Amino acid sequence: MTTPHMLDPNALLKPLNGYIVEDLTNADIATTGAIAASILSDLASPVLKMLSVAGESADDISAEFFPDPDDESTPGTLIFWPTTRTSDISTRDDAFNAEYSLRLAVFLSEREDEEVIYPAGFSMVLKLNENGCELVKNLPPAVFERLEFQMKGSPLPNGFEFLDDSEHITVIPNMRRQFLKAITRAHSVTAKKRSKEFEAVMAHYIWDNTEPEVHFTSVLSTLATLFVAIHHKSKL
């Protein structure tokens, strides 16, 4: 997939320089929440362009930032989801309950001790509920092969994996096989819990300035392309 331009994650994060979660005052919490919203607003336009470049007009894709003032370290999430109304009163419910969605968040620097401070960064998640997983299973293998091919030739992104507390499942290499493995496990966990709520599959990546800058755009464009492929499949 060709992206509209290389994004500069360090420039996007620059307004958060100097803010550390453990040192925040109440005024700082309000400020950093507003900064996070602004950063993700700046990111929304290029991501929508990625979706359009991948072949989707984005006319039936919603994008909205949802603040979370109770989370000082990650004060909100930008969500892209198919524009469907499952709730009469809340786009938040629509976004958070969507069968497939792309979620972007900013997290602040955190202090482990006086000597160690973890940098601010971005979290990217492609979340798939049960129907979204079925759509992924029906995608042509060539979709995954093309995306993997575009990432070859340089070191693969570290930590690009499925969120899972008990099993380490990387997204690449063998992307399609890994997606199917994660989906199978989600069904197994859901059945074991005897839960009415499906154990969502989440392809996840965290970027901060310890990671190569190129990986920010390559992973984001990969997740955007997968989102579009799933969106197209849902219309067939």
PDB file of N, CA and C in Angstrom, residues 23 25 48 53 73 75 85 114-115 121 125 154 159-161 206 211 226-227 236:
ATOM      1  N   ASP A  23       3.960  13.077  37.533  1.00  0.00           N
ATOM      2  CA  ASP A  23       4.183  14.451  37.986  1.00  0.00           C
ATOM      3  C   ASP A  23       3.031  15.390  37.647  1.00  0.00           C
ATOM      4  N   THR A  25      -0.185  17.662  37.556  1.00  0.00           N
ATOM      5  CA  THR A  25      -1.149  18.336  38.419  1.00  0.00           C
ATOM      6  C   THR A  25      -2.530  18.230  37.776  1.00  0.00           C
ATOM      7  N   LEU A  48      -7.551   8.829   7.190  1.00  0.00           N
ATOM      8  CA  LEU A  48      -8.661   8.757   6.232  1.00  0.00           C
ATOM      9  C   LEU A  48      -8.146   8.738   4.794  1.00  0.00           C
ATOM     10  N   VAL A  53      -6.828   5.763  -0.215  1.00  0.00           N
ATOM     11  CA  VAL A  53      -5.803   5.216  -1.117  1.00  0.00           C
ATOM     12  C   VAL A  53      -5.969   3.711  -1.254  1.00  0.00           C
ATOM     13  N   SER A  73      -2.803   8.476  31.850  1.00  0.00           N
ATOM     14  CA  SER A  73      -1.713   8.094  30.947  1.00  0.00           C
ATOM     15  C   SER A  73      -2.163   7.992  29.495  1.00  0.00           C
ATOM     16  N   PRO A  75      -5.343   9.481  27.690  1.00  0.00           N
ATOM     17  CA  PRO A  75      -6.580  10.247  27.955  1.00  0.00           C
ATOM     18  C   PRO A  75      -7.642  10.236  26.860  1.00  0.00           C
ATOM     19  N   ARG A  85     -25.648   2.308  12.820  1.00  0.00           N
ATOM     20  CA  ARG A  85     -26.293   2.737  14.062  1.00  0.00           C
ATOM     21  C   ARG A  85     -26.829   1.516  14.791  1.00  0.00           C
ATOM     22  N   GLU A 114      13.725   7.394  39.408  1.00  0.00           N
ATOM     23  CA  GLU A 114      14.407   8.659  39.099  1.00  0.00           C
ATOM     24  C   GLU A 114      15.304   8.544  37.869  1.00  0.00           C
ATOM     25  N   GLU A 115      15.766   7.351  37.618  1.00  0.00           N
ATOM     26  CA  GLU A 115      16.718   7.142  36.523  1.00  0.00           C
ATOM     27  C   GLU A 115      16.042   6.761  35.206  1.00  0.00           C
ATOM     28  N   GLY A 121       4.143   7.910  23.447  1.00  0.00           N
ATOM     29  CA  GLY A 121       4.051   7.185  22.187  1.00  0.00           C
ATOM     30  C   GLY A 121       2.612   6.983  21.744  1.00  0.00           C
ATOM     31  N   VAL A 125      -4.529  -0.267  17.381  1.00  0.00           N
ATOM     32  CA  VAL A 125      -5.227  -1.546  17.543  1.00  0.00           C
ATOM     33  C   VAL A 125      -6.246  -1.727  16.423  1.00  0.00           C
ATOM     34  N   SER A 154      13.522  -4.864   5.425  1.00  0.00           N
ATOM     35  CA  SER A 154      14.009  -4.135   6.593  1.00  0.00           C
ATOM     36  C   SER A 154      13.558  -4.909   7.819  1.00  0.00           C
ATOM     37  N   GLY A 159       7.143  -6.189  18.573  1.00  0.00           N
ATOM     38  CA  GLY A 159       5.951  -5.982  19.380  1.00  0.00           C
ATOM     39  C   GLY A 159       4.663  -5.815  18.600  1.00  0.00           C
ATOM     40  N   PHE A 160       4.674  -6.119  17.307  1.00  0.00           N
ATOM     41  CA  PHE A 160       3.447  -6.084  16.515  1.00  0.00           C
ATOM     42  C   PHE A 160       2.791  -7.445  16.705  1.00  0.00           C
ATOM     43  N   GLU A 161       1.800  -7.519  17.600  1.00  0.00           N
ATOM     44  CA  GLU A 161       1.276  -8.807  18.010  1.00  0.00           C
ATOM     45  C   GLU A 161      -0.173  -8.683  18.459  1.00  0.00           C
ATOM     46  N   ILE A 206       2.620  -0.873  19.658  1.00  0.00           N
ATOM     47  CA  ILE A 206       2.989   0.329  20.400  1.00  0.00           C
ATOM     48  C   ILE A 206       4.236   0.923  19.777  1.00  0.00           C
ATOM     49  N   GLU A 211      11.630   3.055  18.813  1.00  0.00           N
ATOM     50  CA  GLU A 211      11.371   2.245  17.614  1.00  0.00           C
ATOM     51  C   GLU A 211      11.677   3.062  16.362  1.00  0.00           C
ATOM     52  N   LEU A 226      -5.940  -3.429   6.130  1.00  0.00           N
ATOM     53  CA  LEU A 226      -6.749  -4.548   6.603  1.00  0.00           C
ATOM     54  C   LEU A 226      -8.166  -4.094   6.945  1.00  0.00           C
ATOM     55  N   PHE A 227      -8.282  -2.934   7.577  1.00  0.00           N
ATOM     56  CA  PHE A 227      -9.600  -2.390   7.901  1.00  0.00           C
ATOM     57  C   PHE A 227     -10.433  -2.233   6.623  1.00  0.00           C
ATOM     58  N   LEU A 236     -20.177  -7.546   0.647  1.00  0.00           N
ATOM     59  CA  LEU A 236     -20.419  -8.563  -0.388  1.00  0.00           C
ATOM     60  C   LEU A 236     -21.542  -9.509   0.009  1.00  0.00           C
TER      61      LEU A 236
END
